[in-house]
Amino acid sequence: YPSEDLVFIFNGDFVDRGPKGVEVLLTLLTAKVAFPQTVFLNRGNHEDALICQAYGFHDEVISKYSPATFDLFSELFVQLPLACLIPHTALVLHGGPASYTSMTPAQLNSIDRSSAPTVSGLGTEISVAEKVVSEILWSDPQPDHIAEPQIAPNHYRGVGILYNMPHVLEWIKTLRVPFLVRSHECVEDGFEDIVITQATSTSKYHALFTVFSASNYDQSGNYAAVLRFKNPGEPPVAKQFMSTNIDLPTLRSKNRTKLALLIAQNRFRLQAEYDRLHSQNQLEHKDGTVLVTEWAQILAATIRLQIDWQRWASELCTLTNNRVDFSDFLTSCMVQTFKLNKTTGDATHVSNTEVFTKGYPLVKLLFKYIDKDGNGTLEKNEFLEYIKLVNQEAAEDDVLDAEELFKELDDNGDGVLQMSEMCECFRVNLEFHGSTSLVEIV
């Protein structure tokens, strides 16, 4: 437990995960007040005024207290530090280092954190403070897939960067510590270490650690962990723990759905990788089918998750003589909109329009972003202007028909979009292996 002798660093994301976010945060704040010199709270990407409105903490606070109380929490969030430095040992932050080559403690302390109450929905014209805050809170490592340059846009999250290990090394060498500790994403064992350099007679051991302290997160079956640094400059010891009562069938179903969504989101990149291999005569067959091993190779190269794709082949696609018709596979991954009849529970097909956002929280967040005048409805001009911005960054095959999409979403035909219309229209239909499963956006 926190005390005057034992230092605790809590590395962000204290809220938005369950109905007790207020109690969790107040407990941590109480510990901070009781032991101000040994308890430290880093800001995470969910300590964000707009993200809280999308993922539940805002509504939780309103239901238990008042809008004024949420405003106080929002003021608190911008005052939380972005990082902690364990002398001679580690830099601790939520997502990863910013895109600058390196930053000293003085430079980090000079960032005006109060100017970035939210780093969601930022445009291209952002301040230095917003850039640094967003990248520290939202970035992810990609150790095996970025050579030069050392960073790349984080398209999966839509904010932050992807960074490689040389970039991490520049940061920790500037700070004269051997390790960087971050959180931000679930890892199967609760912690993960990536060795940057091995210890030699002339160089130190450097590593990046990811620590995630919520076990069975979203019923994914992962362990949780805490890292304990016992001596300056030495690597930490990990302590793992696990919650109980895991529903394994539900776990497998959820994992399958998540993989299906990833495939749907990356289908154009998957097609491009298939085309590349086909054009270079690296596929055994020329009839549009691929071996399961080739299918797994394409997915691994494109989605870059370290999982055994071959093990999932029979659940994610139709196999014929150990081969996959790649065109049919991609077609089956199309994301479509459905409308749910609340009385009968039946889902009826609305259109073939591809969903341009996923999940209720993101729909809610997107709605607030598009609603420029804040009147609680989306006028057609607001919606068309947003789709125009989306299309500017979209690949040719991803360009949306803004007029048609607006017409389909405007269920009652009144010329404006209500939040309810957005939520009722968006249902995800994933068709795999001859069956259809509906994933509700709730």
Short mmCIF file of C-alpha atoms in Angstrom, two decimals, residues 57-328:
data_model
loop_
_atom_site.label_atom_id
_atom_site.label_comp_id
_atom_site.label_asym_id
_atom_site.label_seq_id
_atom_site.Cartn_x
_atom_site.Cartn_y
_atom_site.Cartn_z
CA PHE A 57 -17.30 8.93 -16.97
CA HIS A 58 -19.12 12.15 -17.81
CA ASP A 59 -22.53 10.48 -17.49
CA GLU A 60 -21.43 8.69 -14.31
CA VAL A 61 -20.43 11.96 -12.64
CA ILE A 62 -23.65 13.71 -13.74
CA SER A 63 -25.77 10.86 -12.37
CA LYS A 64 -23.97 10.86 -9.03
CA TYR A 65 -23.21 14.56 -8.61
CA SER A 66 -23.61 17.41 -11.11
CA PRO A 67 -22.21 19.00 -14.29
CA ALA A 68 -20.20 21.35 -12.10
CA THR A 69 -18.50 18.35 -10.49
CA PHE A 70 -17.49 17.01 -13.91
CA ASP A 71 -16.05 20.43 -14.74
CA LEU A 72 -13.89 20.14 -11.61
CA PHE A 73 -12.67 16.71 -12.70
CA SER A 74 -11.87 18.14 -16.15
CA GLU A 75 -9.81 20.90 -14.52
CA LEU A 76 -8.00 18.23 -12.52
CA PHE A 77 -7.18 16.17 -15.63
CA VAL A 78 -5.25 18.97 -17.35
CA GLN A 79 -3.12 19.46 -14.24
CA LEU A 80 -2.00 15.83 -14.08
CA PRO A 81 1.64 15.31 -15.07
CA LEU A 82 2.41 13.75 -18.44
CA ALA A 83 5.33 11.69 -17.15
CA CYS A 84 7.37 10.67 -14.13
CA LEU A 85 11.12 10.23 -14.08
CA ILE A 86 12.53 7.57 -11.74
CA PRO A 87 16.10 8.82 -11.27
CA HIS A 88 18.73 6.74 -13.07
CA THR A 89 16.06 4.13 -13.85
CA ALA A 90 13.00 4.88 -16.01
CA LEU A 91 10.79 7.37 -17.76
CA VAL A 92 7.14 6.51 -17.08
CA LEU A 93 4.36 7.87 -19.31
CA HIS A 94 1.06 6.61 -20.68
CA GLY A 95 1.46 6.00 -24.41
CA GLY A 96 4.97 6.81 -25.54
CA PRO A 97 7.48 9.53 -26.37
CA ALA A 98 6.41 12.43 -28.53
CA SER A 99 7.66 12.76 -32.09
CA TYR A 100 10.42 15.20 -31.17
CA THR A 101 13.85 13.56 -31.19
CA SER A 102 13.98 13.87 -27.41
CA MET A 103 12.84 16.17 -24.62
CA THR A 104 14.49 17.08 -21.35
CA PRO A 105 12.56 17.20 -18.05
CA ALA A 106 12.62 20.99 -18.24
CA GLN A 107 11.08 20.94 -21.71
CA LEU A 108 8.37 18.53 -20.59
CA ASN A 109 7.62 20.70 -17.57
CA SER A 110 7.34 23.77 -19.78
CA ILE A 111 4.39 22.31 -21.71
CA ASP A 112 1.19 24.25 -20.97
CA ARG A 113 -0.97 21.26 -20.09
CA SER A 114 -3.97 23.45 -19.31
CA SER A 115 -4.20 24.37 -23.02
CA ALA A 116 -5.08 20.77 -23.91
CA PRO A 117 -8.24 19.77 -21.97
CA THR A 118 -8.93 17.42 -24.87
CA VAL A 119 -6.71 16.11 -27.64
CA SER A 120 -9.55 14.34 -29.46
CA GLY A 121 -10.83 15.62 -32.77
CA LEU A 122 -7.88 17.95 -33.29
CA GLY A 123 -7.39 19.32 -36.78
CA THR A 124 -4.11 19.82 -38.58
CA GLU A 125 -3.50 23.25 -37.03
CA ILE A 126 -2.53 22.39 -33.45
CA SER A 127 -0.27 23.97 -30.87
CA VAL A 128 2.99 22.50 -29.64
CA ALA A 129 1.31 21.67 -26.33
CA GLU A 130 -1.56 19.83 -28.03
CA LYS A 131 0.91 17.93 -30.23
CA VAL A 132 3.08 16.81 -27.31
CA VAL A 133 0.14 15.91 -25.07
CA SER A 134 -1.68 13.95 -27.78
CA GLU A 135 1.45 12.00 -28.75
CA ILE A 136 2.47 11.15 -25.18
CA LEU A 137 -1.06 9.97 -24.33
CA TRP A 138 -2.03 8.12 -27.52
CA SER A 139 1.09 6.65 -29.17
CA ASP A 140 2.08 3.00 -29.57
CA PRO A 141 5.33 1.11 -30.25
CA GLN A 142 5.90 -0.69 -33.53
CA PRO A 143 9.32 -2.24 -32.97
CA ASP A 144 9.51 -4.44 -36.05
CA HIS A 145 7.81 -2.41 -38.73
CA ILE A 146 9.28 1.09 -38.76
CA ALA A 147 12.84 1.59 -39.94
CA GLU A 148 13.28 5.08 -41.32
CA PRO A 149 11.83 7.46 -40.35
CA GLN A 150 11.61 6.41 -36.72
CA ILE A 151 7.98 7.47 -36.36
CA ALA A 152 4.80 7.16 -38.42
CA PRO A 153 1.17 8.30 -38.09
CA ASN A 154 -0.95 6.13 -35.79
CA HIS A 155 -3.78 5.49 -38.25
CA TYR A 156 -5.32 2.75 -36.11
CA ARG A 157 -6.12 5.14 -33.25
CA GLY A 158 -6.43 8.23 -35.43
CA VAL A 159 -4.23 10.25 -33.07
CA GLY A 160 -0.67 9.98 -31.79
CA ILE A 161 2.22 8.23 -33.52
CA LEU A 162 3.81 4.84 -33.98
CA TYR A 163 7.44 4.77 -32.90
CA ASN A 164 10.31 2.34 -33.17
CA MET A 165 12.99 1.42 -30.67
CA PRO A 166 15.73 3.80 -31.90
CA HIS A 167 13.28 6.63 -31.16
CA VAL A 168 12.77 5.32 -27.62
CA LEU A 169 16.52 4.97 -27.20
CA GLU A 170 17.11 8.62 -28.09
CA TRP A 171 14.64 9.69 -25.43
CA ILE A 172 15.92 7.54 -22.59
CA LYS A 173 19.56 8.30 -23.37
CA THR A 174 18.79 12.02 -23.20
CA LEU A 175 17.20 11.44 -19.79
CA ARG A 176 20.05 9.13 -18.72
CA VAL A 177 17.80 6.22 -17.81
CA PRO A 178 17.87 2.66 -19.19
CA PHE A 179 14.12 2.03 -19.38
CA LEU A 180 10.86 3.50 -20.65
CA VAL A 181 7.61 2.28 -19.06
CA ARG A 182 4.24 2.84 -20.72
CA SER A 183 0.70 1.43 -20.53
CA HIS A 184 -2.16 2.34 -22.89
CA GLU A 185 -2.84 -1.11 -24.39
CA CYS A 186 -3.81 -4.53 -23.14
CA VAL A 187 -1.06 -7.16 -23.26
CA GLU A 188 -1.73 -10.84 -22.68
CA ASP A 189 0.62 -11.36 -19.74
CA GLY A 190 -0.10 -8.01 -18.08
CA PHE A 191 3.36 -6.79 -19.00
CA GLU A 192 5.64 -6.96 -21.99
CA ASP A 193 9.28 -6.05 -22.41
CA ILE A 194 11.03 -5.19 -25.65
CA VAL A 195 14.81 -5.29 -25.45
CA ILE A 196 16.37 -2.34 -27.24
CA THR A 197 20.05 -3.05 -26.53
CA GLN A 198 21.70 -5.88 -24.64
CA ALA A 199 24.19 -5.09 -21.89
CA THR A 200 27.82 -5.31 -23.00
CA SER A 201 31.13 -4.18 -21.59
CA THR A 202 30.63 -0.82 -23.26
CA SER A 203 26.83 -0.30 -23.26
CA LYS A 204 23.87 -0.66 -20.92
CA TYR A 205 20.79 -2.85 -21.15
CA HIS A 206 17.91 -0.74 -22.47
CA ALA A 207 14.28 -1.84 -22.75
CA LEU A 208 10.71 -0.68 -23.27
CA PHE A 209 8.13 -2.07 -20.83
CA THR A 210 4.36 -2.08 -21.29
CA VAL A 211 2.35 -2.67 -18.11
CA PHE A 212 -1.43 -3.16 -18.03
CA SER A 213 -3.12 -3.53 -14.65
CA ALA A 214 -6.68 -4.64 -15.52
CA SER A 215 -7.04 -8.42 -15.75
CA ASN A 216 -9.59 -10.09 -18.02
CA TYR A 217 -10.06 -6.74 -19.76
CA ASP A 218 -13.30 -6.81 -21.75
CA GLN A 219 -13.32 -10.57 -21.04
CA SER A 220 -10.17 -11.03 -23.12
CA GLY A 221 -8.55 -13.38 -20.58
CA ASN A 222 -5.40 -11.31 -20.09
CA TYR A 223 -3.37 -11.18 -16.91
CA ALA A 224 -2.81 -7.89 -15.13
CA ALA A 225 0.52 -6.82 -13.71
CA VAL A 226 2.40 -4.22 -11.72
CA LEU A 227 6.09 -3.46 -12.16
CA ARG A 228 8.34 -2.96 -9.14
CA PHE A 229 11.72 -1.29 -9.41
CA LYS A 230 13.81 -2.36 -6.45
CA ASN A 231 17.23 -0.83 -7.22
CA PRO A 232 18.27 2.15 -9.38
CA GLY A 233 19.17 1.17 -12.93
CA GLU A 234 17.98 -2.43 -12.59
CA PRO A 235 15.05 -3.86 -14.57
CA PRO A 236 11.74 -4.21 -12.75
CA VAL A 237 10.16 -7.33 -11.29
CA ALA A 238 6.64 -8.02 -12.60
CA LYS A 239 3.85 -9.25 -10.35
CA GLN A 240 0.92 -10.77 -12.26
CA PHE A 241 -2.65 -11.29 -11.10
CA MET A 242 -5.91 -12.47 -12.63
CA SER A 243 -9.61 -12.01 -11.92
CA THR A 244 -11.82 -15.09 -11.77
CA ASN A 245 -14.93 -16.44 -13.50
CA ILE A 246 -13.79 -16.14 -17.12
CA ASP A 247 -16.45 -17.30 -19.56
CA LEU A 248 -14.28 -19.01 -22.16
CA PRO A 249 -16.95 -19.35 -24.89
CA THR A 250 -17.75 -15.66 -24.53
CA LEU A 251 -14.04 -14.89 -24.55
CA ARG A 252 -13.49 -16.73 -27.81
CA SER A 253 -16.54 -15.12 -29.40
CA LYS A 254 -15.36 -11.65 -28.40
CA ASN A 255 -11.86 -12.32 -29.72
CA ARG A 256 -13.29 -13.55 -33.00
CA THR A 257 -15.43 -10.43 -33.34
CA LYS A 258 -12.47 -8.16 -32.63
CA LEU A 259 -10.36 -9.92 -35.23
CA ALA A 260 -13.21 -9.66 -37.72
CA LEU A 261 -13.46 -5.91 -37.14
CA LEU A 262 -9.71 -5.52 -37.63
CA ILE A 263 -9.92 -7.39 -40.92
CA ALA A 264 -12.85 -5.24 -42.06
CA GLN A 265 -10.99 -2.05 -41.20
CA ASN A 266 -7.90 -3.18 -43.10
CA ARG A 267 -9.51 -4.81 -46.12
CA PHE A 268 -8.06 -2.36 -48.67
CA ARG A 269 -4.57 -2.80 -47.25
CA LEU A 270 -5.10 -6.56 -47.32
CA GLN A 271 -6.09 -6.34 -50.97
CA ALA A 272 -2.98 -4.28 -51.71
CA GLU A 273 -0.73 -6.85 -50.06
CA TYR A 274 -2.42 -9.66 -51.99
CA ASP A 275 -1.97 -7.72 -55.25
CA ARG A 276 1.70 -7.16 -54.46
CA LEU A 277 2.37 -10.83 -53.84
CA HIS A 278 0.32 -11.83 -56.90
CA SER A 279 2.16 -9.42 -59.19
CA GLN A 280 5.51 -10.74 -57.97
CA ASN A 281 4.45 -14.38 -58.56
CA GLN A 282 4.88 -15.17 -54.87
CA LEU A 283 1.56 -17.03 -54.57
CA GLU A 284 1.24 -20.68 -55.51
CA HIS A 285 -2.08 -20.34 -57.37
CA LYS A 286 -3.14 -17.79 -59.99
CA ASP A 287 -6.90 -18.31 -59.75
CA GLY A 288 -7.59 -15.89 -56.90
CA THR A 289 -7.22 -18.47 -54.16
CA VAL A 290 -4.45 -18.60 -51.58
CA LEU A 291 -3.19 -21.32 -49.31
CA VAL A 292 -4.05 -20.94 -45.64
CA THR A 293 -0.35 -20.30 -44.96
CA GLU A 294 -0.35 -17.52 -47.58
CA TRP A 295 -3.58 -16.10 -46.18
CA ALA A 296 -2.02 -15.99 -42.71
CA GLN A 297 1.12 -14.38 -44.14
CA ILE A 298 -0.93 -11.59 -45.75
CA LEU A 299 -2.84 -10.88 -42.54
CA ALA A 300 0.32 -10.92 -40.41
CA ALA A 301 2.12 -8.53 -42.76
CA THR A 302 -0.84 -6.13 -42.92
CA ILE A 303 -2.44 -6.14 -39.45
CA ARG A 304 0.80 -6.91 -37.59
CA LEU A 305 -0.61 -8.68 -34.58
CA GLN A 306 1.54 -11.41 -33.13
CA ILE A 307 -1.11 -14.14 -33.17
CA ASP A 308 -1.43 -17.48 -34.92
CA TRP A 309 -3.67 -16.49 -37.83
CA GLN A 310 -3.73 -20.04 -39.20
CA ARG A 311 -5.47 -21.18 -36.02
CA TRP A 312 -8.32 -18.76 -36.74
CA ALA A 313 -8.65 -19.50 -40.46
CA SER A 314 -11.60 -21.87 -40.18
CA GLU A 315 -13.58 -19.31 -38.13
CA LEU A 316 -12.80 -16.23 -40.21
CA CYS A 317 -13.18 -17.58 -43.74
CA THR A 318 -14.45 -20.48 -45.84
CA LEU A 319 -11.81 -23.12 -46.58
CA THR A 320 -11.86 -25.35 -49.65
CA ASN A 321 -9.04 -27.88 -49.90
CA ASN A 322 -7.02 -25.79 -47.47
CA ARG A 323 -7.38 -22.76 -49.73
CA VAL A 324 -9.16 -19.40 -49.36
CA ASP A 325 -10.85 -17.47 -52.15
CA PHE A 326 -9.33 -14.12 -51.28
CA SER A 327 -11.91 -11.98 -53.07
CA ASP A 328 -14.78 -13.79 -51.33
#
